[in-house]
């Protein structure tokens, strides 16, 4: 933070408006505020601290004392401070709490403290209002300054007698203040973070050691036998392992554990073999047990059957007697109904013979007349039926094949057409791939030529940049030369104004000094002490000389002189700067005129554009080449797949054709004297139907005749 400008009025001994330009004071380096006790040096420090924090610098003082005790009526005390911070230029104006005469009535009223905060783009600009709220403005100033009031009064400004306090402060207090000022807390945070990381690493190592120790202990418990006799031989090895665990010898532990694991693996393999042998013996024993159990069940079943046979044998005589009585009863019943049933049987016989004659007549007129060419028995008709059904069943598959022949032939024709289309597309794609490969060769040749041209692009770019810089410098020489004349005129005008303002200031100051006594006397009041001698009586006060000047007029002339001097210095500096820049730009332009530099720059631009186009074209061709290569590789792989699929489909079609011819041959043989296999199978099924009906009719006639004879 830097203090730019301080303006105050009605503060401490400064009853009139005072301005301190710290930028101007700092132009020569260090500066000194000096004066006798009570001159107001500490008031300037208090005013700066009050403007920034709303309080005075010293903790032993009170901000209520900052208002001047000689504040004239109608004058508002204020401190106006402009500072340059990390947030930019800020201007703050604070008015302390003070008392003024009431506008109505008598007495005084208290005016509350107020604040205004602006953000400036330039120290002399009006700026943008930020806040008129005391708390908001204090927060914004605190963020911009980065220091508390206590830190500010221990570093930037030190009230009287407090420098030794800062030097005697505790190291941690000074360290905190210096960290806030210079931003060294970053290194403290880094040190703290490193310490935390080291602690975390130590904890991680300790945790890893604990886990490894626990794992080794668990391994020790399961890797050695619990059997006392077996453990006797392992005591030295186990003791060695336990010692390594206690001493954290993890490298040796790994080797010993690996060796023990190998021993356990060998023992496990041996036990697996023994288990397999025992399982085989167990299966054999279970099979023998199952066999014996089945034999026992068979013996038990045999014993039961023998017992049942003995029971039946003992009841045989009684059953035989009852059977004979039942036969006699049935014969008696038959005799009673004999006549009725004989008549019924004869009628049934006649009906069956009629049906048989009609069926024989029907069959004899058809294609199956051979069935009735000579009389056959029912068994012979049934054999003929079964033979026909068997023949029909053998033709069912051929009937399905016969029905599928058109579809198979159509599918094969469609597959042939698809294969021909695939072959045509394959030839077209192969030709396109050949053309693409030729295009790759052409683009590679063009790319090589363009890349050879583009190698000069960095040189051309550097030449264009240099030509552009020379052209800019030549134009700047022309512009600065034209403006230097105007700057010289402005310098002469500023010099004349400075001389005039200095003369006016000297005249006014001399007149004010001559009338100083009269001015002091005009401010005396009855019964009020004289500011010079302290007397309350004023018998012969001095008078103001005619033509004198007031202090305000002198200050005004001084400000005008200061402003004129500042303008002269600025004008002279601008002239010197312009002359120096003309010299520098002439060197940069290499002595070329604007026209010459323009021509050189145009030629460099044309060359650069040509090479850039070549480079851009090379980049596009490279992308195109990469895309073509990828497409060609992908197309080659796809064509290889298509060729393989085509060969597979071709072989499938040939196989289908052979299968079709075989089906046609089998179907043709199966047709016999019929146009189709289906018609032959229908004829055979009709023959089976006729044979079945004839067999049934013949059997009915035989059954009826037998029944009639039996009755």
XYZ file of C-alpha atoms in Angstrom:
711
model
C 0.000 0.000 0.000
C 1.170 3.550 -0.823
C -0.262 6.839 0.418
C -0.880 9.146 -2.548
C -2.571 12.254 -1.175
C -3.894 13.584 2.143
C -6.359 16.449 2.543
C -7.770 17.591 5.890
C -9.601 20.465 7.533
C -10.691 21.125 11.112
C -8.385 18.383 12.373
C -6.101 19.112 15.340
C -4.234 22.385 14.857
C -5.191 22.515 11.159
C -8.294 24.686 11.197
C -7.953 25.508 7.510
C -7.805 23.086 4.607
C -4.383 21.499 4.152
C -3.166 19.193 1.340
C -0.145 16.848 1.507
C 0.904 15.331 -1.856
C 2.951 12.280 -0.872
C 3.693 11.374 -4.498
C 5.415 14.707 -5.022
C 7.232 14.397 -1.684
C 8.446 10.913 -2.656
C 9.924 11.908 -6.022
C 13.264 12.655 -4.360
C 13.247 9.534 -2.195
C 12.997 9.955 1.569
C 11.375 13.061 3.033
C 11.083 14.486 6.544
C 8.191 16.031 8.434
C 9.719 18.435 10.931
C 8.482 21.156 13.220
C 8.291 22.168 16.868
C 6.123 20.426 19.399
C 2.472 21.033 18.643
C 3.092 21.870 14.996
C 0.863 18.963 13.906
C 3.280 16.179 12.899
C 1.481 13.539 14.959
C -1.836 14.914 13.723
C -0.879 13.944 10.159
C -0.183 10.382 11.348
C -3.462 10.329 13.313
C -5.329 11.671 10.284
C -3.967 8.862 8.066
C -4.854 6.188 10.635
C -8.271 7.783 11.225
C -9.033 7.815 7.499
C -8.146 4.129 7.178
C -9.500 2.713 10.460
C -11.748 5.406 11.983
C -9.439 5.744 15.011
C -6.228 7.539 16.009
C -2.813 5.905 15.944
C -1.956 5.933 19.639
C -3.915 3.764 22.031
C -3.265 6.394 24.713
C -5.230 9.004 22.789
C -8.917 9.292 21.875
C -10.429 9.777 18.453
C -12.735 12.370 20.016
C -9.719 14.692 20.322
C -9.012 14.627 16.597
C -11.518 17.441 15.932
C -9.896 20.877 16.199
C -10.862 22.866 19.304
C -10.692 26.024 17.159
C -13.155 24.676 14.558
C -14.988 27.681 13.072
C -18.780 27.590 12.934
C -20.159 26.135 9.732
C -16.955 24.214 8.919
C -17.179 20.415 8.667
C -14.021 18.624 9.876
C -12.853 15.865 7.539
C -9.908 13.735 6.441
C -9.666 12.848 2.727
C -7.045 10.191 1.903
C -6.101 8.617 -1.445
C -4.166 5.310 -1.320
C -2.821 2.823 -3.875
C -3.519 -0.785 -2.790
C -3.537 -4.286 -4.220
C -7.188 -3.625 -5.082
C -6.313 -0.446 -6.987
C -6.647 3.248 -6.172
C -9.070 4.056 -3.342
C -10.206 7.383 -1.923
C -11.750 7.577 1.527
C -13.299 10.660 3.183
C -14.142 10.427 6.874
C -15.965 13.008 8.982
C -15.475 12.476 12.741
C -18.249 12.993 15.227
C -18.370 16.719 16.139
C -20.632 19.420 17.561
C -22.050 22.333 15.594
C -24.362 25.220 16.327
C -28.012 24.380 15.830
C -29.531 25.916 12.718
C -32.681 26.683 14.699
C -32.738 27.771 18.277
C -29.716 27.987 20.534
C -27.138 25.510 21.686
C -25.244 22.810 19.795
C -26.067 19.457 18.257
C -23.887 16.397 17.692
C -23.194 15.363 14.107
C -22.527 11.620 13.752
C -19.431 10.301 12.075
C -19.731 9.446 8.351
C -17.650 7.965 5.575
C -17.481 7.899 1.774
C -15.382 5.451 -0.252
C -14.548 5.688 -3.960
C -12.607 3.493 -6.380
C -10.386 5.571 -8.702
C -8.858 4.968 -12.098
C -6.574 7.996 -11.669
C -5.646 10.051 -8.569
C -7.233 13.164 -10.089
C -10.403 11.412 -11.319
C -13.754 11.629 -9.541
C -13.976 7.853 -9.184
C -16.822 5.392 -8.677
C -18.652 5.381 -5.311
C -18.204 2.110 -3.425
C -20.005 2.618 -0.117
C -21.257 5.182 2.388
C -21.811 2.552 5.083
C -19.131 2.659 7.773
C -19.010 -1.127 8.328
C -18.963 -1.972 4.598
C -16.319 0.662 3.897
C -14.192 -0.560 6.835
C -14.397 -4.143 5.517
C -13.423 -3.078 1.989
C -10.472 -1.022 3.308
C -9.354 -3.898 5.532
C -9.318 -6.292 2.536
C -7.437 -3.773 0.397
C -4.809 -2.890 3.053
C -4.370 -6.396 4.427
C -3.388 -5.147 7.908
C -5.270 -4.524 11.105
C -4.953 -1.168 12.821
C -2.614 -2.684 15.397
C -0.370 -4.125 12.670
C -0.513 -0.909 10.657
C 0.565 1.210 13.651
C 3.436 -1.183 14.374
C 4.810 -1.325 10.840
C 3.710 1.387 8.418
C 3.336 4.198 10.978
C 4.570 4.202 14.562
C 3.094 6.657 17.056
C 5.534 8.587 19.181
C 7.459 6.415 21.588
C 6.142 3.101 20.210
C 9.067 2.080 17.979
C 10.831 0.579 20.970
C 7.615 -1.311 21.810
C 7.720 -3.040 18.407
C 11.375 -3.942 18.871
C 10.670 -5.330 22.356
C 7.616 -7.313 21.229
C 7.638 -11.096 21.614
C 9.106 -13.005 18.656
C 5.801 -14.743 17.950
C 4.000 -11.356 17.886
C 6.564 -9.858 15.497
C 6.486 -13.034 13.382
C 2.694 -12.796 13.013
C 2.902 -9.151 11.948
C 5.721 -9.765 9.470
C 3.915 -12.810 8.054
C 0.860 -10.669 7.327
C 3.040 -7.965 5.733
C 5.347 -10.100 3.595
C 3.103 -13.135 3.037
C 5.541 -15.625 4.580
C 2.705 -17.646 6.111
C 2.923 -19.813 2.956
C 6.249 -21.205 4.133
C 4.853 -21.817 7.604
C 1.933 -23.736 6.065
C 4.415 -25.739 3.945
C 6.467 -26.593 7.044
C 3.320 -27.587 8.939
C 2.157 -29.712 5.993
C 5.550 -31.425 5.742
C 5.425 -32.200 9.457
C 1.905 -33.628 9.068
C 3.030 -35.730 6.071
C 6.016 -37.049 8.037
C 3.708 -37.978 10.914
C 1.289 -39.685 8.505
C 4.151 -41.629 6.915
C 5.408 -42.749 10.334
C 1.908 -43.870 11.263
C 1.593 -45.698 7.919
C 4.936 -47.456 8.482
C 3.934 -48.415 12.026
C 0.586 -49.688 10.757
C 2.290 -51.699 7.993
C 4.714 -53.215 10.538
C 1.793 -54.117 12.830
C -0.134 -55.681 9.943
C 2.925 -57.620 8.754
C 3.618 -58.814 12.315
C -0.010 -59.893 12.786
C -0.005 -61.641 9.399
C 3.228 -63.465 10.283
C 1.787 -64.507 13.661
C -1.369 -65.817 11.965
C 0.779 -67.683 9.445
C 2.826 -69.203 12.277
C -0.373 -70.485 13.936
C -1.613 -72.279 10.822
C 1.668 -73.289 9.148
C 2.855 -75.668 11.914
C 1.069 -78.672 13.373
C -0.789 -78.555 16.625
C 0.074 -82.241 17.106
C 2.642 -82.412 19.899
C 4.590 -85.333 18.406
C 4.753 -83.701 14.954
C 5.649 -80.342 16.481
C 8.778 -81.755 18.154
C 10.579 -81.899 14.805
C 9.449 -78.402 13.904
C 10.402 -76.568 17.105
C 13.715 -75.127 15.741
C 12.082 -73.874 12.521
C 9.087 -72.407 14.374
C 11.325 -70.781 17.000
C 13.383 -69.213 14.191
C 10.175 -67.865 12.602
C 8.968 -66.436 15.949
C 12.357 -64.749 16.497
C 12.180 -63.160 13.042
C 8.657 -61.904 13.801
C 9.826 -60.384 17.095
C 12.858 -58.758 15.394
C 10.829 -57.640 12.331
C 13.105 -59.488 9.917
C 10.512 -59.394 7.153
C 12.890 -60.305 4.279
C 14.005 -63.521 5.980
C 10.407 -64.146 7.065
C 9.330 -64.167 3.406
C 11.981 -66.758 2.495
C 11.167 -68.972 5.504
C 7.406 -68.672 4.853
C 7.925 -69.600 1.175
C 9.925 -72.689 2.176
C 7.267 -73.676 4.720
C 4.517 -73.171 2.121
C 6.373 -75.509 -0.257
C 6.552 -78.184 2.479
C 2.831 -77.756 3.182
C 2.067 -77.936 -0.560
C 3.963 -81.241 -0.843
C 2.154 -82.618 2.194
C -1.182 -81.425 0.777
C -0.489 -83.230 -2.526
C 0.331 -86.449 -0.629
C -2.870 -86.125 1.421
C -4.875 -85.512 -1.788
C -3.555 -88.812 -3.196
C -4.493 -90.634 -0.003
C -7.975 -89.064 -0.072
C -8.485 -90.185 -3.689
C -7.467 -93.779 -2.753
C -9.834 -93.753 0.237
C -12.664 -92.392 -1.941
C -12.128 -95.279 -4.430
C -12.279 -97.803 -1.604
C -15.421 -96.103 -0.267
C -17.159 -96.350 -3.665
C -16.278 -100.088 -3.934
C -17.611 -100.708 -0.418
C -20.853 -98.849 -1.200
C -21.348 -100.899 -4.394
C -20.852 -104.166 -2.452
C -23.293 -102.923 0.195
C -25.934 -102.070 -2.444
C -25.540 -105.535 -4.013
C -26.011 -107.291 -0.652
C -29.030 -105.103 0.174
C -30.699 -106.023 -3.158
C -29.978 -109.728 -2.518
C -31.569 -109.461 0.945
C -34.632 -107.757 -0.564
C -34.963 -110.557 -3.188
C -34.758 -113.238 -0.467
C -37.434 -111.435 1.553
C -39.696 -111.173 -1.517
C -39.175 -114.919 -2.296
C -40.158 -115.872 1.242
C -43.356 -113.827 0.906
C -44.280 -115.425 -2.417
C -43.751 -118.951 -1.048
C -46.020 -118.170 1.877
C -48.705 -116.842 -0.505
C -48.387 -120.015 -2.638
C -48.989 -122.223 0.403
C -52.140 -120.243 1.227
C -53.482 -120.595 -2.317
C -52.729 -124.344 -2.414
C -54.720 -124.917 0.766
C -57.819 -123.158 -0.832
C -57.600 -124.924 -4.254
C -60.074 -127.775 -3.476
C -62.766 -125.411 -2.192
C -62.345 -123.112 -5.228
C -62.632 -126.075 -7.671
C -65.924 -127.175 -6.164
C -67.433 -123.718 -6.467
C -66.244 -123.444 -10.084
C -68.030 -126.700 -11.048
C -71.294 -125.516 -9.485
C -70.980 -122.211 -11.373
C -70.494 -124.039 -14.712
C -73.631 -126.116 -14.180
C -75.624 -122.997 -13.418
C -74.395 -121.222 -16.533
C -75.321 -124.204 -18.772
C -78.802 -124.233 -17.338
C -79.196 -120.505 -18.050
C -78.045 -120.948 -21.638
C -80.553 -123.671 -22.342
C -83.342 -121.375 -21.231
C -82.528 -118.654 -23.709
C -81.175 -120.890 -26.471
C -83.953 -120.472 -29.002
C -84.061 -116.684 -28.804
C -80.356 -116.320 -29.203
C -80.168 -118.777 -32.104
C -82.662 -116.665 -34.019
C -80.754 -113.524 -33.166
C -77.447 -115.090 -34.264
C -78.889 -116.187 -37.612
C -80.199 -112.696 -38.286
C -76.801 -111.138 -37.412
C -75.078 -113.644 -39.694
C -77.286 -112.698 -42.623
C -76.676 -108.967 -42.017
C -72.873 -109.413 -41.850
C -72.888 -111.485 -45.052
C -74.910 -108.774 -46.820
C -72.407 -106.056 -45.731
C -69.500 -108.237 -46.876
C -71.125 -108.794 -50.322
C -71.753 -105.070 -50.820
C -68.213 -104.131 -49.766
C -66.759 -106.828 -52.056
C -68.777 -105.520 -54.963
C -67.589 -101.941 -54.311
C -63.918 -102.928 -54.102
C -64.081 -105.113 -57.177
C -64.960 -102.132 -59.371
C -61.988 -99.998 -58.229
C -58.209 -99.967 -58.438
C -57.992 -102.359 -55.477
C -59.988 -105.165 -57.170
C -57.162 -107.636 -56.595
C -58.140 -107.697 -52.911
C -61.389 -109.543 -53.789
C -60.157 -111.501 -56.809
C -60.267 -114.574 -54.627
C -61.722 -115.187 -51.165
C -59.402 -114.309 -48.287
C -59.581 -114.719 -44.559
C -59.784 -111.859 -42.087
C -56.150 -112.472 -41.097
C -55.069 -112.189 -44.740
C -56.990 -108.928 -45.130
C -55.362 -107.590 -41.938
C -51.938 -108.551 -43.287
C -52.724 -106.706 -46.534
C -53.854 -103.674 -44.492
C -50.700 -103.696 -42.372
C -48.544 -104.059 -45.486
C -50.288 -101.071 -47.105
C -49.973 -98.942 -43.953
C -46.273 -99.782 -43.719
C -45.776 -98.813 -47.356
C -47.691 -95.546 -46.827
C -45.653 -94.756 -43.720
C -42.457 -95.239 -45.710
C -43.660 -92.670 -48.224
C -44.512 -89.885 -45.719
C -40.955 -88.478 -45.611
C -40.759 -88.588 -49.415
C -44.094 -86.769 -49.642
C -42.691 -83.978 -47.458
C -39.525 -83.905 -49.566
C -41.638 -83.804 -52.736
C -43.629 -80.839 -51.335
C -40.416 -78.985 -50.398
C -38.788 -79.369 -53.836
C -40.201 -76.083 -55.297
C -39.187 -74.098 -52.208
C -35.667 -75.589 -52.173
C -35.213 -74.920 -55.877
C -36.511 -71.340 -55.458
C -34.159 -70.731 -52.506
C -31.220 -72.058 -54.524
C -32.109 -69.811 -57.483
C -32.340 -66.788 -55.154
C -29.005 -67.713 -53.565
C -27.459 -67.952 -57.056
C -28.737 -64.459 -57.903
C -27.426 -63.093 -54.585
C -24.070 -64.733 -55.221
C -23.869 -63.181 -58.694
C -24.722 -59.740 -57.238
C -22.092 -60.213 -54.532
C -19.497 -61.151 -57.151
C -20.334 -58.026 -59.157
C -20.117 -55.770 -56.084
C -16.859 -57.460 -55.117
C -15.332 -56.678 -58.519
C -16.523 -53.061 -58.309
C -15.114 -52.616 -54.810
C -11.800 -54.173 -55.860
C -11.568 -51.681 -58.736
C -12.402 -48.821 -56.353
C -9.745 -50.048 -53.906
C -7.200 -50.126 -56.721
C -8.084 -46.515 -57.656
C -7.845 -45.447 -53.992
C -4.388 -47.025 -53.720
C -3.280 -45.086 -56.812
C -4.715 -41.908 -55.226
C -2.659 -42.571 -52.089
C 0.519 -42.647 -54.177
C -0.390 -39.361 -55.883
C -1.158 -37.647 -52.561
C 2.078 -38.911 -50.993
C 4.082 -37.342 -53.831
C 2.174 -34.055 -53.475
C 2.587 -34.116 -49.677
C 6.362 -34.545 -49.985
C 6.571 -31.557 -52.341
C 4.434 -29.355 -50.040
C 6.415 -30.316 -46.942
C 9.644 -29.455 -48.727
C 8.199 -26.013 -49.467
C 6.875 -25.575 -45.908
C 10.329 -26.065 -44.362
C 10.969 -22.378 -45.086
C 7.894 -21.296 -43.082
C 9.727 -20.361 -39.829
C 12.207 -18.238 -41.792
C 9.384 -16.564 -43.710
C 7.443 -15.931 -40.490
C 10.496 -14.380 -38.873
C 11.059 -12.243 -41.985
C 7.410 -11.105 -41.978
C 7.565 -10.307 -38.247
C 10.758 -8.307 -38.779
C 9.244 -6.489 -41.771
C 6.112 -5.719 -39.735
C 8.221 -4.385 -36.882
C 10.224 -2.203 -39.304
C 6.989 -0.900 -40.894
C 5.502 -0.105 -37.477
C 8.691 1.714 -36.494
C 8.716 3.710 -39.771
C 5.104 4.754 -39.243
C 5.876 5.647 -35.627
C 8.795 7.838 -36.769
C 6.471 9.684 -39.116
C 3.767 10.089 -36.442
C 6.177 11.142 -33.684
C 7.918 13.634 -35.967
C 4.588 15.287 -36.722
C 3.570 15.388 -33.053
C 6.959 16.637 -31.777
C 6.344 20.053 -33.342
C 3.036 20.353 -31.493
C 4.704 19.202 -28.272
C 7.400 21.889 -28.614
C 4.723 24.525 -29.035
C 2.916 23.231 -25.953
C 6.218 23.308 -24.020
C 6.809 26.964 -24.943
C 3.258 27.821 -23.928
C 3.663 25.974 -20.579
C 6.968 27.747 -19.905
C 5.354 31.159 -20.441
C 2.444 30.184 -18.162
C 4.842 28.987 -15.438
C 6.762 32.269 -15.496
C 3.532 34.262 -15.303
C 2.170 32.152 -12.397
C 5.470 32.431 -10.489
C 5.462 36.209 -10.809
C 1.846 36.416 -9.606
C 2.598 34.141 -6.630
C 5.646 36.150 -5.551
C 3.697 39.431 -5.768
C 0.758 38.051 -3.738
C 3.024 36.445 -1.115
C 4.921 39.666 -0.582
C 1.657 41.593 -0.209
C 0.356 39.003 2.288
C 3.528 39.213 4.386
C 3.273 42.985 4.424
C -0.313 42.814 5.758
C 0.132 39.836 8.135
C -0.055 41.953 11.312
C -3.266 43.619 10.166
C -4.773 40.218 9.353
C -4.005 38.860 12.834
C -5.419 42.011 14.447
C -8.644 41.703 12.458
C -9.229 38.247 13.982
C -8.877 39.517 17.622
C -11.990 39.577 19.822
C -12.555 41.379 23.111
C -11.645 39.354 26.200
C -10.162 36.621 23.951
C -6.394 35.889 24.285
C -4.070 37.038 21.518
C -2.580 34.035 19.645
C 0.812 35.830 19.640
C 1.219 37.384 23.094
C -1.719 35.869 24.983
C -3.039 39.253 26.226
C -6.805 39.698 26.544
C -6.646 43.482 25.920
C -5.858 44.873 22.471
C -5.307 48.658 22.812
C -3.719 49.352 19.348
C -4.416 46.650 16.808
C -2.732 46.946 13.397
C -4.743 47.696 10.244
C -4.794 45.943 6.881
C -2.731 47.754 4.244
C -4.544 48.596 1.023
C -3.761 46.238 -1.863
C -2.804 43.342 0.435
C -3.620 39.673 -0.202
C -5.198 37.054 2.014
C -3.690 33.697 2.911
C -6.251 31.918 0.716
C -5.282 34.101 -2.222
C -1.599 33.313 -1.630
C -2.409 29.598 -1.421
C -4.438 29.864 -4.598
C -1.564 31.585 -6.438
C 0.811 28.942 -5.061
C -1.405 26.143 -6.348
C -1.574 27.863 -9.731
C 2.230 28.185 -9.772
C 2.611 24.545 -8.740
C 0.171 23.465 -11.425
C 1.966 25.546 -14.052
C 5.339 24.090 -13.008
C 3.868 20.622 -13.161
C 2.473 21.306 -16.644
C 5.877 22.621 -17.786
C 7.648 19.559 -16.445
C 5.112 17.298 -18.115
C 5.423 19.150 -21.435
C 9.233 19.005 -21.309
C 9.135 15.330 -20.394
C 6.754 14.631 -23.272
C 9.079 16.431 -25.711
C 12.116 14.546 -24.454
C 10.217 11.274 -24.539
C 9.027 11.919 -28.083
C 12.552 12.827 -29.242
C 13.989 9.724 -27.620
C 11.261 7.560 -29.144
C 11.933 9.064 -32.597
C 15.585 8.129 -32.220
C 14.707 4.595 -31.090
C 12.144 4.107 -33.845
C 14.574 5.308 -36.517
C 17.002 2.643 -35.389
C 14.182 0.077 -35.386
C 13.024 1.119 -38.880
C 16.564 0.644 -40.255
C 16.355 4.051 -41.902
C 13.546 2.989 -44.298
C 10.679 5.237 -45.245
C 7.077 4.174 -44.760
C 6.730 3.399 -48.474
C 9.894 1.292 -48.567
C 8.957 -0.553 -45.375
C 5.433 -1.169 -46.754
C 6.807 -2.737 -49.943
C 9.195 -4.955 -47.979
C 6.429 -6.019 -45.618
C 4.061 -6.784 -48.526
C 6.675 -9.020 -50.157
C 7.324 -10.824 -46.853
C 3.580 -11.258 -46.309
C 3.070 -12.735 -49.776
C 5.896 -15.221 -49.237
C 4.565 -16.129 -45.775
C 1.007 -16.583 -47.080
C 2.289 -18.796 -49.893
C 4.200 -21.011 -47.468
C 1.303 -21.047 -44.980
C -1.036 -22.198 -47.738
C 1.462 -24.918 -48.600
C 1.662 -25.964 -44.935
C -2.138 -25.906 -44.568
C -2.516 -27.879 -47.790
C 0.078 -30.371 -46.497
C -1.870 -30.760 -43.261
C -5.122 -31.380 -45.099
C -3.452 -33.833 -47.487
C -1.866 -35.618 -44.513
C -5.298 -35.971 -42.897
C -6.761 -37.090 -46.230
C -3.935 -39.610 -46.675
C -4.438 -40.998 -43.194
C -8.162 -41.327 -43.830
C -7.528 -42.981 -47.226
C -5.026 -45.425 -45.736
C -7.428 -46.317 -42.950
C -10.285 -46.710 -45.423
C -8.119 -48.840 -47.749
C -7.008 -51.082 -44.897
C -10.580 -51.415 -43.675
C -11.836 -52.060 -47.237
C -9.118 -54.672 -47.841
C -10.121 -56.518 -44.689
C -13.808 -56.272 -45.561
C -13.160 -57.548 -49.122
C -11.217 -60.479 -47.726
C -14.198 -61.290 -45.514
C -16.605 -60.882 -48.450
C -14.488 -63.227 -50.598
C -14.486 -65.819 -47.835
C -18.259 -65.463 -47.396
C -18.723 -65.737 -51.184
C -16.673 -68.936 -51.337
C -18.626 -70.365 -48.411
C -21.957 -69.469 -50.030
C -20.806 -70.895 -53.372
C -19.929 -74.205 -51.734
C -23.254 -74.157 -49.865
C -25.126 -73.634 -53.153
C -23.306 -76.529 -54.843
C -24.102 -78.766 -51.883
C -27.739 -77.646 -52.061
C -27.893 -78.465 -55.774
C -26.523 -81.959 -55.171
C -29.009 -82.485 -52.360
C -31.846 -81.263 -54.635
C -30.900 -83.717 -57.399
C -30.745 -86.565 -54.892
C -34.221 -85.647 -53.591
C -35.613 -85.503 -57.119
C -34.138 -88.937 -57.873
C -35.630 -90.497 -54.727
C -39.010 -88.874 -55.355
C -39.022 -90.047 -58.991
C -38.300 -93.618 -57.951
C -40.961 -93.482 -55.231
C -43.680 -92.311 -57.661
C -43.783 -95.643 -59.487
C -46.768 -95.669 -61.866
C -48.309 -92.607 -60.169
C -47.705 -88.972 -61.151
C -46.634 -88.012 -57.623
C -45.567 -89.700 -54.434
C -48.532 -88.123 -52.659
C -51.010 -89.702 -55.103
C -49.312 -93.074 -54.685
C -49.460 -92.755 -50.884
C -53.186 -91.845 -51.096
C -53.829 -94.944 -53.217
C -51.956 -97.129 -50.751
C -53.904 -95.638 -47.851
C -57.188 -96.328 -49.682
C -56.041 -99.944 -50.194
C -55.257 -100.165 -46.457
C -58.700 -98.743 -45.698
C -60.453 -101.252 -47.990
C -58.406 -104.142 -46.574
C -59.246 -103.062 -43.048
C -62.960 -102.833 -43.781
C -62.920 -106.226 -45.573
C -61.070 -107.786 -42.636
C -63.613 -106.355 -40.211
C -66.561 -107.534 -42.321
C -65.053 -111.002 -42.795
C -64.382 -111.247 -39.070
C -67.940 -110.156 -38.282
C -69.351 -112.888 -40.587
C -67.106 -115.547 -39.048
C -68.013 -114.401 -35.546
C -71.725 -114.442 -36.327
C -71.541 -117.922 -37.889
C -69.581 -119.264 -34.924
C -72.071 -117.796 -32.488
C -74.939 -119.353 -34.442
C -73.280 -122.769 -34.470
C -72.497 -122.571 -30.770
C -76.102 -121.890 -29.981
